[in-house]
């Protein structure tokens, strides 16, 4: 049975690169009816934070990635120590000043990586390495090997920034008498302008994208397309569809670049496709983050407003500004509205306001009829008054259909 794992260190928020590695690892297990392990590599007691751990779990759930087993390395120190002792007893490791050192018995190491293909390592930078520190905590390569072996991980899928660790780990597997798993090193994601996805690039964590109003389906779809293709020119793909098609063989060997054009296009697509009801809480959250409380409004009303904007939204965080007039009388006029709202239209708008105020039915059909009648009486074409009316009402030159918006 295929068994894969994702092994984040809770020393930061879930990065988009980490999320994509997790996605590939999860998909491989799920596509083979295998099992998926989440292993929290919290051996660094100082840098590991509960806040990061909670955020990682929350982000994974938000993306729709579930796990069958979860382990915390901080609870397994005894186990690592026992295996270190076995190596000491076999003369393959020794203890000095409270730390345990592993002696590499170096031999040429060949890796048949499932993505990168054959790689040969002829030397290592060091001939020994600390595996248990003097505070009793294990170092990454050692705890990783012990856990991957004891958890019976069949495929170690991780970022290719770990390639240089793999020959060291293989020598540890051999020293401990464990069977080797398959390795698959996933290429990095690069920024559009080249270089790594660093803080300078902008948002790098899943949480930030959630807060900006990206939907999880769009994030998953985009991460999938970064480095993997479902075949043909299919671009819209869901997690469950990907499960039927995914194979490690189809992952690109070269790094992929993160481009906002495609990502935004996908997000707009999923917003358009969403049921209004499903957008409610994400929308409430983005408004709250911009200091606006939507909960105090009637939910039906909120959903109706969302309905007006669903087809014209790229990220949900645009909505508080775009829809401000629906929730607050105190809004500012966009800088491009001066030309539309000239002095001469004030009289006409006043006339329109008076007529509309007297309507008994304020539905879009009745509004439109009245609007056209007012235009006729003023000797205007409807479009001469549509633009000034929109600006007067919303402070924006663009927006949804005027009569629906008025309703
Ligand atoms: N904790 C390591 C990391 O976050 C895990 C690497 C691995 O998957 O082996 O990079």
mmCIF file of C-alpha atoms and ligand atoms in Angstrom:
data_model
loop_
_atom_site.group_PDB
_atom_site.id
_atom_site.type_symbol
_atom_site.label_atom_id
_atom_site.label_comp_id
_atom_site.label_asym_id
_atom_site.label_seq_id
_atom_site.Cartn_x
_atom_site.Cartn_y
_atom_site.Cartn_z
ATOM 1 C CA UNK A 1 0.000 0.000 0.000
ATOM 2 C CA UNK A 2 1.230 3.455 -0.902
ATOM 3 C CA UNK A 3 1.868 5.633 2.122
ATOM 4 C CA UNK A 4 3.047 9.226 1.800
ATOM 5 C CA UNK A 5 3.554 12.057 4.240
ATOM 6 C CA UNK A 6 3.852 15.799 4.588
ATOM 7 C CA UNK A 7 6.294 16.908 7.275
ATOM 8 C CA UNK A 8 6.007 20.626 8.015
ATOM 9 C CA UNK A 9 8.013 22.368 10.707
ATOM 10 C CA UNK A 10 5.756 24.729 12.675
ATOM 11 C CA UNK A 11 8.302 27.537 12.529
ATOM 12 C CA UNK A 12 6.247 29.648 10.112
ATOM 13 C CA UNK A 13 2.920 29.752 8.332
ATOM 14 C CA UNK A 14 2.140 27.228 5.601
ATOM 15 C CA UNK A 15 4.035 28.487 2.555
ATOM 16 C CA UNK A 16 2.574 28.087 -0.933
ATOM 17 C CA UNK A 17 5.544 25.916 -1.882
ATOM 18 C CA UNK A 18 4.905 23.656 1.119
ATOM 19 C CA UNK A 19 1.218 23.528 0.319
ATOM 20 C CA UNK A 20 1.949 22.377 -3.214
ATOM 21 C CA UNK A 21 4.349 19.683 -1.980
ATOM 22 C CA UNK A 22 1.644 18.540 0.410
ATOM 23 C CA UNK A 23 -0.913 18.568 -2.379
ATOM 24 C CA UNK A 24 1.238 16.315 -4.580
ATOM 25 C CA UNK A 25 2.000 13.971 -1.699
ATOM 26 C CA UNK A 26 -1.670 13.800 -0.685
ATOM 27 C CA UNK A 27 -2.808 13.264 -4.289
ATOM 28 C CA UNK A 28 -0.353 10.466 -4.825
ATOM 29 C CA UNK A 29 -1.632 8.603 -1.767
ATOM 30 C CA UNK A 30 -5.280 9.266 -2.574
ATOM 31 C CA UNK A 31 -4.890 8.389 -6.266
ATOM 32 C CA UNK A 32 -3.478 4.989 -5.230
ATOM 33 C CA UNK A 33 -6.040 4.378 -2.462
ATOM 34 C CA UNK A 34 -3.134 4.688 -0.069
ATOM 35 C CA UNK A 35 -2.662 6.422 3.220
ATOM 36 C CA UNK A 36 -1.468 9.927 4.051
ATOM 37 C CA UNK A 37 0.453 10.932 7.175
ATOM 38 C CA UNK A 38 0.885 14.406 8.601
ATOM 39 C CA UNK A 39 4.069 14.623 10.620
ATOM 40 C CA UNK A 40 4.766 17.750 12.595
ATOM 41 C CA UNK A 41 8.523 18.284 12.751
ATOM 42 C CA UNK A 42 8.535 20.315 15.935
ATOM 43 C CA UNK A 43 11.922 19.292 17.275
ATOM 44 C CA UNK A 44 13.152 22.873 17.533
ATOM 45 C CA UNK A 45 11.617 23.896 20.829
ATOM 46 C CA UNK A 46 12.497 27.545 20.443
ATOM 47 C CA UNK A 47 11.366 28.195 16.881
ATOM 48 C CA UNK A 48 8.302 25.913 16.881
ATOM 49 C CA UNK A 49 5.164 27.856 17.826
ATOM 50 C CA UNK A 50 1.657 26.706 18.646
ATOM 51 C CA UNK A 51 0.294 29.561 16.574
ATOM 52 C CA UNK A 52 2.084 28.269 13.461
ATOM 53 C CA UNK A 53 0.970 24.713 14.100
ATOM 54 C CA UNK A 54 -2.660 25.770 14.375
ATOM 55 C CA UNK A 55 -2.397 27.819 11.241
ATOM 56 C CA UNK A 56 -0.822 24.963 9.267
ATOM 57 C CA UNK A 57 -3.587 22.553 10.295
ATOM 58 C CA UNK A 58 -6.240 25.135 9.498
ATOM 59 C CA UNK A 59 -4.771 25.963 6.095
ATOM 60 C CA UNK A 60 -4.520 22.289 5.132
ATOM 61 C CA UNK A 61 -8.154 21.734 6.090
ATOM 62 C CA UNK A 62 -9.160 24.869 4.204
ATOM 63 C CA UNK A 63 -7.496 23.466 1.077
ATOM 64 C CA UNK A 64 -9.375 20.193 1.538
ATOM 65 C CA UNK A 65 -6.315 18.093 2.401
ATOM 66 C CA UNK A 66 -7.074 15.548 5.113
ATOM 67 C CA UNK A 67 -4.791 13.041 6.813
ATOM 68 C CA UNK A 68 -5.146 9.519 8.150
ATOM 69 C CA UNK A 69 -2.545 9.776 10.907
ATOM 70 C CA UNK A 70 -0.816 12.658 12.652
ATOM 71 C CA UNK A 71 2.447 12.541 14.627
ATOM 72 C CA UNK A 72 4.447 15.084 16.563
ATOM 73 C CA UNK A 73 8.196 14.563 16.604
ATOM 74 C CA UNK A 74 8.454 16.383 19.940
ATOM 75 C CA UNK A 75 6.683 13.390 21.529
ATOM 76 C CA UNK A 76 9.055 10.823 20.035
ATOM 77 C CA UNK A 77 12.433 11.848 21.451
ATOM 78 C CA UNK A 78 12.763 8.565 23.344
ATOM 79 C CA UNK A 79 12.404 6.630 20.127
ATOM 80 C CA UNK A 80 15.133 8.611 18.375
ATOM 81 C CA UNK A 81 17.423 8.152 21.353
ATOM 82 C CA UNK A 82 16.852 4.373 21.303
ATOM 83 C CA UNK A 83 17.801 4.169 17.645
ATOM 84 C CA UNK A 84 20.849 6.333 18.246
ATOM 85 C CA UNK A 85 21.843 3.875 20.969
ATOM 86 C CA UNK A 86 21.589 0.991 18.488
ATOM 87 C CA UNK A 87 24.005 2.819 16.214
ATOM 88 C CA UNK A 88 26.357 3.490 19.148
ATOM 89 C CA UNK A 89 26.245 -0.193 20.117
ATOM 90 C CA UNK A 90 27.039 -1.166 16.533
ATOM 91 C CA UNK A 91 29.997 1.233 16.453
ATOM 92 C CA UNK A 92 28.339 3.406 13.797
ATOM 93 C CA UNK A 93 27.872 6.360 16.084
ATOM 94 C CA UNK A 94 29.539 7.715 19.192
ATOM 95 C CA UNK A 95 28.737 10.051 22.020
ATOM 96 C CA UNK A 96 30.741 13.169 22.799
ATOM 97 C CA UNK A 97 29.896 16.052 25.142
ATOM 98 C CA UNK A 98 26.276 14.981 25.448
ATOM 99 C CA UNK A 99 25.720 14.776 21.713
ATOM 100 C CA UNK A 100 25.536 11.718 19.496
ATOM 101 C CA UNK A 101 27.567 11.766 16.260
ATOM 102 C CA UNK A 102 26.837 9.490 13.309
ATOM 103 C CA UNK A 103 29.789 8.337 11.207
ATOM 104 C CA UNK A 104 28.954 8.182 7.502
ATOM 105 C CA UNK A 105 30.294 5.042 5.898
ATOM 106 C CA UNK A 106 30.607 6.732 2.618
ATOM 107 C CA UNK A 107 29.992 4.884 -0.512
ATOM 108 C CA UNK A 108 28.763 6.293 -3.799
ATOM 109 C CA UNK A 109 25.051 7.005 -3.403
ATOM 110 C CA UNK A 110 22.718 6.676 -6.317
ATOM 111 C CA UNK A 111 19.183 7.973 -6.188
ATOM 112 C CA UNK A 112 16.542 6.967 -8.682
ATOM 113 C CA UNK A 113 14.337 9.942 -8.072
ATOM 114 C CA UNK A 114 10.826 9.551 -9.459
ATOM 115 C CA UNK A 115 10.828 13.120 -10.763
ATOM 116 C CA UNK A 116 14.478 14.072 -11.246
ATOM 117 C CA UNK A 117 15.551 10.577 -12.376
ATOM 118 C CA UNK A 118 19.023 9.222 -11.697
ATOM 119 C CA UNK A 119 21.353 11.246 -9.462
ATOM 120 C CA UNK A 120 24.769 10.120 -8.250
ATOM 121 C CA UNK A 121 26.531 11.558 -5.197
ATOM 122 C CA UNK A 122 30.249 10.853 -4.964
ATOM 123 C CA UNK A 123 31.044 12.772 -1.815
ATOM 124 C CA UNK A 124 29.501 14.342 1.261
ATOM 125 C CA UNK A 125 30.541 17.654 2.804
ATOM 126 C CA UNK A 126 31.190 16.005 6.201
ATOM 127 C CA UNK A 127 32.136 12.518 7.310
ATOM 128 C CA UNK A 128 30.184 12.673 10.542
ATOM 129 C CA UNK A 129 27.160 14.532 11.820
ATOM 130 C CA UNK A 130 25.286 15.204 15.056
ATOM 131 C CA UNK A 131 22.102 13.127 15.175
ATOM 132 C CA UNK A 132 21.077 13.825 18.781
ATOM 133 C CA UNK A 133 21.942 17.219 20.210
ATOM 134 C CA UNK A 134 23.052 17.749 23.780
ATOM 135 C CA UNK A 135 19.536 18.952 24.713
ATOM 136 C CA UNK A 136 18.212 15.531 23.666
ATOM 137 C CA UNK A 137 16.539 16.706 20.474
ATOM 138 C CA UNK A 138 17.245 14.871 17.213
ATOM 139 C CA UNK A 139 18.538 16.632 14.093
ATOM 140 C CA UNK A 140 16.367 16.701 10.979
ATOM 141 C CA UNK A 141 18.039 14.018 8.861
ATOM 142 C CA UNK A 142 17.988 11.489 11.692
ATOM 143 C CA UNK A 143 14.435 11.928 12.960
ATOM 144 C CA UNK A 144 13.237 12.071 9.366
ATOM 145 C CA UNK A 145 14.809 8.700 8.554
ATOM 146 C CA UNK A 146 13.591 7.024 11.745
ATOM 147 C CA UNK A 147 10.066 8.276 11.196
ATOM 148 C CA UNK A 148 9.845 7.613 7.467
ATOM 149 C CA UNK A 149 11.022 4.065 8.155
ATOM 150 C CA UNK A 150 8.880 3.343 11.237
ATOM 151 C CA UNK A 151 5.807 4.965 9.705
ATOM 152 C CA UNK A 152 6.370 2.770 6.648
ATOM 153 C CA UNK A 153 6.375 5.651 4.220
ATOM 154 C CA UNK A 154 6.689 4.170 0.735
ATOM 155 C CA UNK A 155 7.199 7.436 -1.178
ATOM 156 C CA UNK A 156 9.069 10.395 0.278
ATOM 157 C CA UNK A 157 7.774 13.373 -1.704
ATOM 158 C CA UNK A 158 9.333 16.715 -0.774
ATOM 159 C CA UNK A 159 10.774 19.948 -2.150
ATOM 160 C CA UNK A 160 13.963 19.698 -4.173
ATOM 161 C CA UNK A 161 15.681 22.010 -1.688
ATOM 162 C CA UNK A 162 16.148 18.763 0.278
ATOM 163 C CA UNK A 163 18.070 16.902 -2.422
ATOM 164 C CA UNK A 164 21.395 17.374 -0.673
ATOM 165 C CA UNK A 165 19.955 15.705 2.453
ATOM 166 C CA UNK A 166 18.857 12.592 0.624
ATOM 167 C CA UNK A 167 22.275 10.862 0.237
ATOM 168 C CA UNK A 168 22.921 11.414 3.954
ATOM 169 C CA UNK A 169 19.548 9.936 4.785
ATOM 170 C CA UNK A 170 20.160 6.946 2.526
ATOM 171 C CA UNK A 171 23.380 6.192 4.415
ATOM 172 C CA UNK A 172 21.433 6.346 7.681
ATOM 173 C CA UNK A 173 18.784 3.954 6.339
ATOM 174 C CA UNK A 174 21.548 1.549 5.425
ATOM 175 C CA UNK A 175 23.280 1.844 8.789
ATOM 176 C CA UNK A 176 19.995 1.154 10.579
ATOM 177 C CA UNK A 177 19.105 -1.750 8.294
ATOM 178 C CA UNK A 178 15.899 -0.129 7.041
ATOM 179 C CA UNK A 179 14.464 -0.607 3.550
ATOM 180 C CA UNK A 180 14.680 2.446 1.335
ATOM 181 C CA UNK A 181 11.544 4.283 0.230
ATOM 182 C CA UNK A 182 11.124 5.848 -3.214
ATOM 183 C CA UNK A 183 12.116 9.498 -3.391
ATOM 184 C CA UNK A 184 10.433 12.213 -5.432
ATOM 185 C CA UNK A 185 11.805 15.746 -5.256
ATOM 186 C CA UNK A 186 9.368 18.391 -6.406
ATOM 187 C CA UNK A 187 10.867 21.465 -8.157
ATOM 188 C CA UNK A 188 10.578 24.819 -6.424
ATOM 189 C CA UNK A 189 8.111 27.519 -7.306
ATOM 190 C CA UNK A 190 9.787 30.675 -8.586
ATOM 191 C CA UNK A 191 8.527 34.240 -8.563
ATOM 192 C CA UNK A 192 7.256 35.608 -11.866
ATOM 193 C CA UNK A 193 10.323 37.841 -12.148
ATOM 194 C CA UNK A 194 12.596 34.908 -11.314
ATOM 195 C CA UNK A 195 14.136 34.060 -7.955
ATOM 196 C CA UNK A 196 12.595 32.370 -4.954
ATOM 197 C CA UNK A 197 9.210 33.170 -3.481
ATOM 198 C CA UNK A 198 10.512 35.364 -0.724
ATOM 199 C CA UNK A 199 8.770 37.977 1.389
ATOM 200 C CA UNK A 200 9.695 40.583 -1.206
ATOM 201 C CA UNK A 201 7.526 38.742 -3.718
ATOM 202 C CA UNK A 202 4.391 39.563 -1.721
ATOM 203 C CA UNK A 203 2.024 37.090 -0.125
ATOM 204 C CA UNK A 204 3.735 33.735 0.343
ATOM 205 C CA UNK A 205 1.527 31.932 2.835
ATOM 206 C CA UNK A 206 -1.764 30.193 2.227
ATOM 207 C CA UNK A 207 -3.266 32.224 5.040
ATOM 208 C CA UNK A 208 -2.481 35.503 3.255
ATOM 209 C CA UNK A 209 -4.217 34.321 0.099
ATOM 210 C CA UNK A 210 -7.225 33.309 2.130
ATOM 211 C CA UNK A 211 -7.297 36.761 3.683
ATOM 212 C CA UNK A 212 -7.019 38.412 0.274
ATOM 213 C CA UNK A 213 -10.170 36.600 -0.747
ATOM 214 C CA UNK A 214 -8.889 33.738 -2.874
ATOM 215 C CA UNK A 215 -11.096 30.656 -2.739
ATOM 216 C CA UNK A 216 -9.541 27.313 -1.790
ATOM 217 C CA UNK A 217 -10.637 25.722 -5.079
ATOM 218 C CA UNK A 218 -8.676 28.392 -6.969
ATOM 219 C CA UNK A 219 -5.579 27.964 -4.792
ATOM 220 C CA UNK A 220 -5.648 24.183 -5.196
ATOM 221 C CA UNK A 221 -6.269 24.426 -8.942
ATOM 222 C CA UNK A 222 -3.479 26.937 -9.415
ATOM 223 C CA UNK A 223 -0.958 25.009 -7.315
ATOM 224 C CA UNK A 224 -1.813 21.914 -9.323
ATOM 225 C CA UNK A 225 -1.135 23.648 -12.612
ATOM 226 C CA UNK A 226 2.213 24.876 -11.268
ATOM 227 C CA UNK A 227 4.323 21.952 -12.251
ATOM 228 C CA UNK A 228 1.701 19.401 -13.224
ATOM 229 C CA UNK A 229 -0.718 19.189 -16.079
ATOM 230 C CA UNK A 230 -3.865 17.065 -16.216
ATOM 231 C CA UNK A 231 -3.172 16.622 -19.937
ATOM 232 C CA UNK A 232 -4.500 18.299 -23.071
ATOM 233 C CA UNK A 233 -5.236 21.949 -22.464
ATOM 234 C CA UNK A 234 -7.479 21.399 -19.471
ATOM 235 C CA UNK A 235 -6.924 24.161 -16.925
ATOM 236 C CA UNK A 236 -9.934 23.987 -14.654
ATOM 237 C CA UNK A 237 -9.542 20.975 -12.403
ATOM 238 C CA UNK A 238 -10.858 20.136 -8.957
ATOM 239 C CA UNK A 239 -9.132 18.179 -6.235
ATOM 240 C CA UNK A 240 -11.380 15.181 -6.743
ATOM 241 C CA UNK A 241 -10.861 15.167 -10.511
ATOM 242 C CA UNK A 242 -7.103 15.440 -9.994
ATOM 243 C CA UNK A 243 -7.259 12.367 -7.745
ATOM 244 C CA UNK A 244 -8.265 10.257 -10.729
ATOM 245 C CA UNK A 245 -5.540 11.570 -12.997
ATOM 246 C CA UNK A 246 -2.545 12.301 -10.812
ATOM 247 C CA UNK A 247 0.780 10.620 -11.362
ATOM 248 C CA UNK A 248 4.219 11.664 -10.121
ATOM 249 C CA UNK A 249 5.548 10.942 -13.601
ATOM 250 C CA UNK A 250 3.686 13.953 -14.977
ATOM 251 C CA UNK A 251 5.334 16.477 -12.646
ATOM 252 C CA UNK A 252 7.644 18.838 -14.519
ATOM 253 C CA UNK A 253 11.332 18.535 -13.816
ATOM 254 C CA UNK A 254 11.911 22.268 -14.089
ATOM 255 C CA UNK A 255 10.797 24.934 -11.600
ATOM 256 C CA UNK A 256 7.497 26.660 -12.332
ATOM 257 C CA UNK A 257 6.834 30.414 -12.140
ATOM 258 C CA UNK A 258 4.011 31.838 -10.123
ATOM 259 C CA UNK A 259 1.950 34.172 -12.329
ATOM 260 C CA UNK A 260 -0.921 36.212 -11.000
ATOM 261 C CA UNK A 261 -2.728 36.432 -14.358
ATOM 262 C CA UNK A 262 -3.594 32.767 -14.339
ATOM 263 C CA UNK A 263 -4.191 32.622 -10.597
ATOM 264 C CA UNK A 264 -6.574 35.596 -10.670
ATOM 265 C CA UNK A 265 -8.366 34.245 -13.702
ATOM 266 C CA UNK A 266 -8.976 30.963 -11.868
ATOM 267 C CA UNK A 267 -10.186 32.772 -8.764
ATOM 268 C CA UNK A 268 -12.645 34.886 -10.763
ATOM 269 C CA UNK A 269 -13.858 31.669 -12.370
ATOM 270 C CA UNK A 270 -14.502 29.953 -9.039
ATOM 271 C CA UNK A 271 -16.196 33.029 -7.574
ATOM 272 C CA UNK A 272 -18.510 33.148 -10.579
ATOM 273 C CA UNK A 273 -19.274 29.446 -10.200
ATOM 274 C CA UNK A 274 -19.900 29.577 -6.456
ATOM 275 C CA UNK A 275 -23.338 29.429 -4.931
ATOM 276 C CA UNK A 276 -23.994 32.762 -3.182
ATOM 277 C CA UNK A 277 -24.561 30.935 0.069
ATOM 278 C CA UNK A 278 -21.023 29.505 -0.123
ATOM 279 C CA UNK A 279 -19.555 32.971 -0.551
ATOM 280 C CA UNK A 280 -21.304 34.382 2.515
ATOM 281 C CA UNK A 281 -18.755 33.566 5.237
ATOM 282 C CA UNK A 282 -15.655 34.242 3.131
ATOM 283 C CA UNK A 283 -17.190 37.625 2.275
ATOM 284 C CA UNK A 284 -18.114 38.379 5.902
ATOM 285 C CA UNK A 285 -14.482 37.619 6.805
ATOM 286 C CA UNK A 286 -12.915 39.933 4.219
ATOM 287 C CA UNK A 287 -15.254 42.742 5.254
ATOM 288 C CA UNK A 288 -14.407 42.211 8.909
ATOM 289 C CA UNK A 289 -10.708 42.420 8.067
ATOM 290 C CA UNK A 290 -11.364 45.830 6.543
ATOM 291 C CA UNK A 291 -13.251 46.913 9.653
ATOM 292 C CA UNK A 292 -16.776 46.468 8.258
ATOM 293 C CA UNK A 293 -19.347 44.392 10.048
ATOM 294 C CA UNK A 294 -21.686 42.583 7.660
ATOM 295 C CA UNK A 295 -23.303 40.393 10.290
ATOM 296 C CA UNK A 296 -25.552 43.259 11.347
ATOM 297 C CA UNK A 297 -27.123 43.298 7.858
ATOM 298 C CA UNK A 298 -29.873 41.018 6.764
ATOM 299 C CA UNK A 299 -28.243 37.951 5.218
ATOM 300 C CA UNK A 300 -30.616 37.903 2.239
ATOM 301 C CA UNK A 301 -29.677 41.479 1.521
ATOM 302 C CA UNK A 302 -25.956 40.700 1.705
ATOM 303 C CA UNK A 303 -26.390 37.751 -0.649
ATOM 304 C CA UNK A 304 -28.333 39.911 -3.082
ATOM 305 C CA UNK A 305 -25.522 42.433 -3.191
ATOM 306 C CA UNK A 306 -23.012 39.614 -3.704
ATOM 307 C CA UNK A 307 -25.180 38.396 -6.569
ATOM 308 C CA UNK A 308 -24.701 41.746 -8.301
ATOM 309 C CA UNK A 309 -20.932 41.498 -8.049
ATOM 310 C CA UNK A 310 -20.229 37.787 -8.348
ATOM 311 C CA UNK A 311 -19.557 37.995 -12.082
ATOM 312 C CA UNK A 312 -17.223 40.958 -11.792
ATOM 313 C CA UNK A 313 -14.907 40.072 -8.928
ATOM 314 C CA UNK A 314 -11.351 38.758 -9.059
ATOM 315 C CA UNK A 315 -10.589 38.572 -5.347
ATOM 316 C CA UNK A 316 -13.149 38.971 -2.584
ATOM 317 C CA UNK A 317 -11.108 41.656 -0.846
ATOM 318 C CA UNK A 318 -12.111 44.074 -3.652
ATOM 319 C CA UNK A 319 -15.698 43.901 -2.473
ATOM 320 C CA UNK A 320 -15.730 46.166 0.590
ATOM 321 C CA UNK A 321 -14.708 49.134 -1.540
ATOM 322 C CA UNK A 322 -16.784 48.237 -4.576
ATOM 323 C CA UNK A 323 -19.956 47.587 -2.601
ATOM 324 C CA UNK A 324 -19.550 50.246 0.037
ATOM 325 C CA UNK A 325 -22.618 52.238 -1.013
ATOM 326 C CA UNK A 326 -24.827 49.220 -0.300
ATOM 327 C CA UNK A 327 -23.815 49.127 3.326
ATOM 328 C CA UNK A 328 -22.859 52.651 4.219
ATOM 329 C CA UNK A 329 -24.086 56.092 3.173
ATOM 330 C CA UNK A 330 -20.708 57.551 3.920
ATOM 331 C CA UNK A 331 -18.575 56.666 0.914
ATOM 332 C CA UNK A 332 -16.070 58.586 -1.141
ATOM 333 C CA UNK A 333 -16.269 59.264 -4.860
ATOM 334 C CA UNK A 334 -13.665 57.596 -7.039
ATOM 335 C CA UNK A 335 -11.245 60.021 -8.683
ATOM 336 C CA UNK A 336 -12.560 59.351 -12.192
ATOM 337 C CA UNK A 337 -16.131 60.397 -11.364
ATOM 338 C CA UNK A 338 -15.779 64.193 -11.798
ATOM 339 C CA UNK A 339 -16.322 64.124 -15.528
ATOM 340 C CA UNK A 340 -19.506 62.080 -15.259
ATOM 341 C CA UNK A 341 -21.113 64.059 -12.503
ATOM 342 C CA UNK A 342 -21.173 67.549 -13.956
ATOM 343 C CA UNK A 343 -23.119 70.377 -12.435
ATOM 344 C CA UNK A 344 -25.714 70.307 -15.157
ATOM 345 C CA UNK A 345 -26.825 66.794 -14.258
ATOM 346 C CA UNK A 346 -27.769 67.831 -10.704
ATOM 347 C CA UNK A 347 -31.179 69.190 -11.723
ATOM 348 C CA UNK A 348 -31.889 66.038 -13.690
ATOM 349 C CA UNK A 349 -30.827 63.764 -10.858
ATOM 350 C CA UNK A 350 -33.002 65.737 -8.458
ATOM 351 C CA UNK A 351 -35.976 65.183 -10.763
ATOM 352 C CA UNK A 352 -35.174 61.473 -10.934
ATOM 353 C CA UNK A 353 -34.875 61.179 -7.171
ATOM 354 C CA UNK A 354 -38.264 62.831 -6.663
ATOM 355 C CA UNK A 355 -39.955 60.474 -9.099
ATOM 356 C CA UNK A 356 -38.326 57.338 -7.738
ATOM 357 C CA UNK A 357 -39.108 58.294 -4.153
ATOM 358 C CA UNK A 358 -42.780 58.231 -5.006
ATOM 359 C CA UNK A 359 -42.762 54.688 -6.387
ATOM 360 C CA UNK A 360 -44.847 52.153 -4.546
ATOM 361 C CA UNK A 361 -43.046 49.148 -5.939
ATOM 362 C CA UNK A 362 -39.299 49.436 -5.830
ATOM 363 C CA UNK A 363 -38.446 46.511 -8.077
ATOM 364 C CA UNK A 364 -36.094 46.793 -11.019
ATOM 365 C CA UNK A 365 -38.837 46.670 -13.695
ATOM 366 C CA UNK A 366 -40.829 49.492 -12.140
ATOM 367 C CA UNK A 367 -37.659 51.495 -11.528
ATOM 368 C CA UNK A 368 -36.597 51.135 -15.135
ATOM 369 C CA UNK A 369 -40.014 52.219 -16.427
ATOM 370 C CA UNK A 370 -39.997 55.278 -14.232
ATOM 371 C CA UNK A 371 -36.400 56.047 -15.111
ATOM 372 C CA UNK A 372 -37.197 56.012 -18.828
ATOM 373 C CA UNK A 373 -40.290 58.166 -18.293
ATOM 374 C CA UNK A 374 -38.188 60.769 -16.469
ATOM 375 C CA UNK A 375 -35.627 60.741 -19.279
ATOM 376 C CA UNK A 376 -38.395 61.249 -21.856
ATOM 377 C CA UNK A 377 -39.840 64.156 -19.934
ATOM 378 C CA UNK A 378 -36.383 65.769 -19.778
ATOM 379 C CA UNK A 379 -35.714 65.123 -23.448
ATOM 380 C CA UNK A 380 -32.756 62.867 -22.578
ATOM 381 C CA UNK A 381 -31.661 59.453 -23.758
ATOM 382 C CA UNK A 382 -31.594 56.853 -20.951
ATOM 383 C CA UNK A 383 -27.824 56.455 -21.147
ATOM 384 C CA UNK A 384 -27.341 60.209 -20.578
ATOM 385 C CA UNK A 385 -28.705 59.758 -17.109
ATOM 386 C CA UNK A 386 -27.559 56.193 -16.376
ATOM 387 C CA UNK A 387 -23.918 57.181 -15.847
ATOM 388 C CA UNK A 388 -24.502 60.212 -13.627
ATOM 389 C CA UNK A 389 -27.055 58.220 -11.628
ATOM 390 C CA UNK A 390 -24.600 55.377 -11.075
ATOM 391 C CA UNK A 391 -21.877 57.740 -9.930
ATOM 392 C CA UNK A 392 -24.254 59.630 -7.666
ATOM 393 C CA UNK A 393 -25.445 56.425 -6.048
ATOM 394 C CA UNK A 394 -22.239 54.458 -5.761
ATOM 395 C CA UNK A 395 -19.312 56.816 -6.187
ATOM 396 C CA UNK A 396 -18.048 54.520 -8.962
ATOM 397 C CA UNK A 397 -18.112 54.782 -12.743
ATOM 398 C CA UNK A 398 -18.482 51.037 -13.209
ATOM 399 C CA UNK A 399 -20.655 48.508 -11.517
ATOM 400 C CA UNK A 400 -23.601 46.203 -11.892
ATOM 401 C CA UNK A 401 -26.751 47.043 -13.881
ATOM 402 C CA UNK A 402 -28.176 50.308 -12.534
ATOM 403 C CA UNK A 403 -31.782 49.188 -12.054
ATOM 404 C CA UNK A 404 -30.816 46.017 -10.242
ATOM 405 C CA UNK A 405 -28.429 47.979 -8.080
ATOM 406 C CA UNK A 406 -31.156 50.527 -7.269
ATOM 407 C CA UNK A 407 -33.523 47.748 -6.319
HETATM 408 N N1 LIG B 1 10.454 19.542 8.098
HETATM 409 C C1 LIG B 1 11.069 19.493 6.805
HETATM 410 C C2 LIG B 1 10.683 20.731 6.032
HETATM 411 O O1 LIG B 1 9.710 21.372 6.381
HETATM 412 C C3 LIG B 1 10.609 18.234 6.098
HETATM 413 C C4 LIG B 1 11.377 17.867 4.893
HETATM 414 C C5 LIG B 1 10.948 16.506 4.391
HETATM 415 O O2 LIG B 1 9.830 16.435 3.861
HETATM 416 O O3 LIG B 1 11.708 15.552 4.551
HETATM 417 O O4 LIG B 1 11.353 21.119 5.094
#
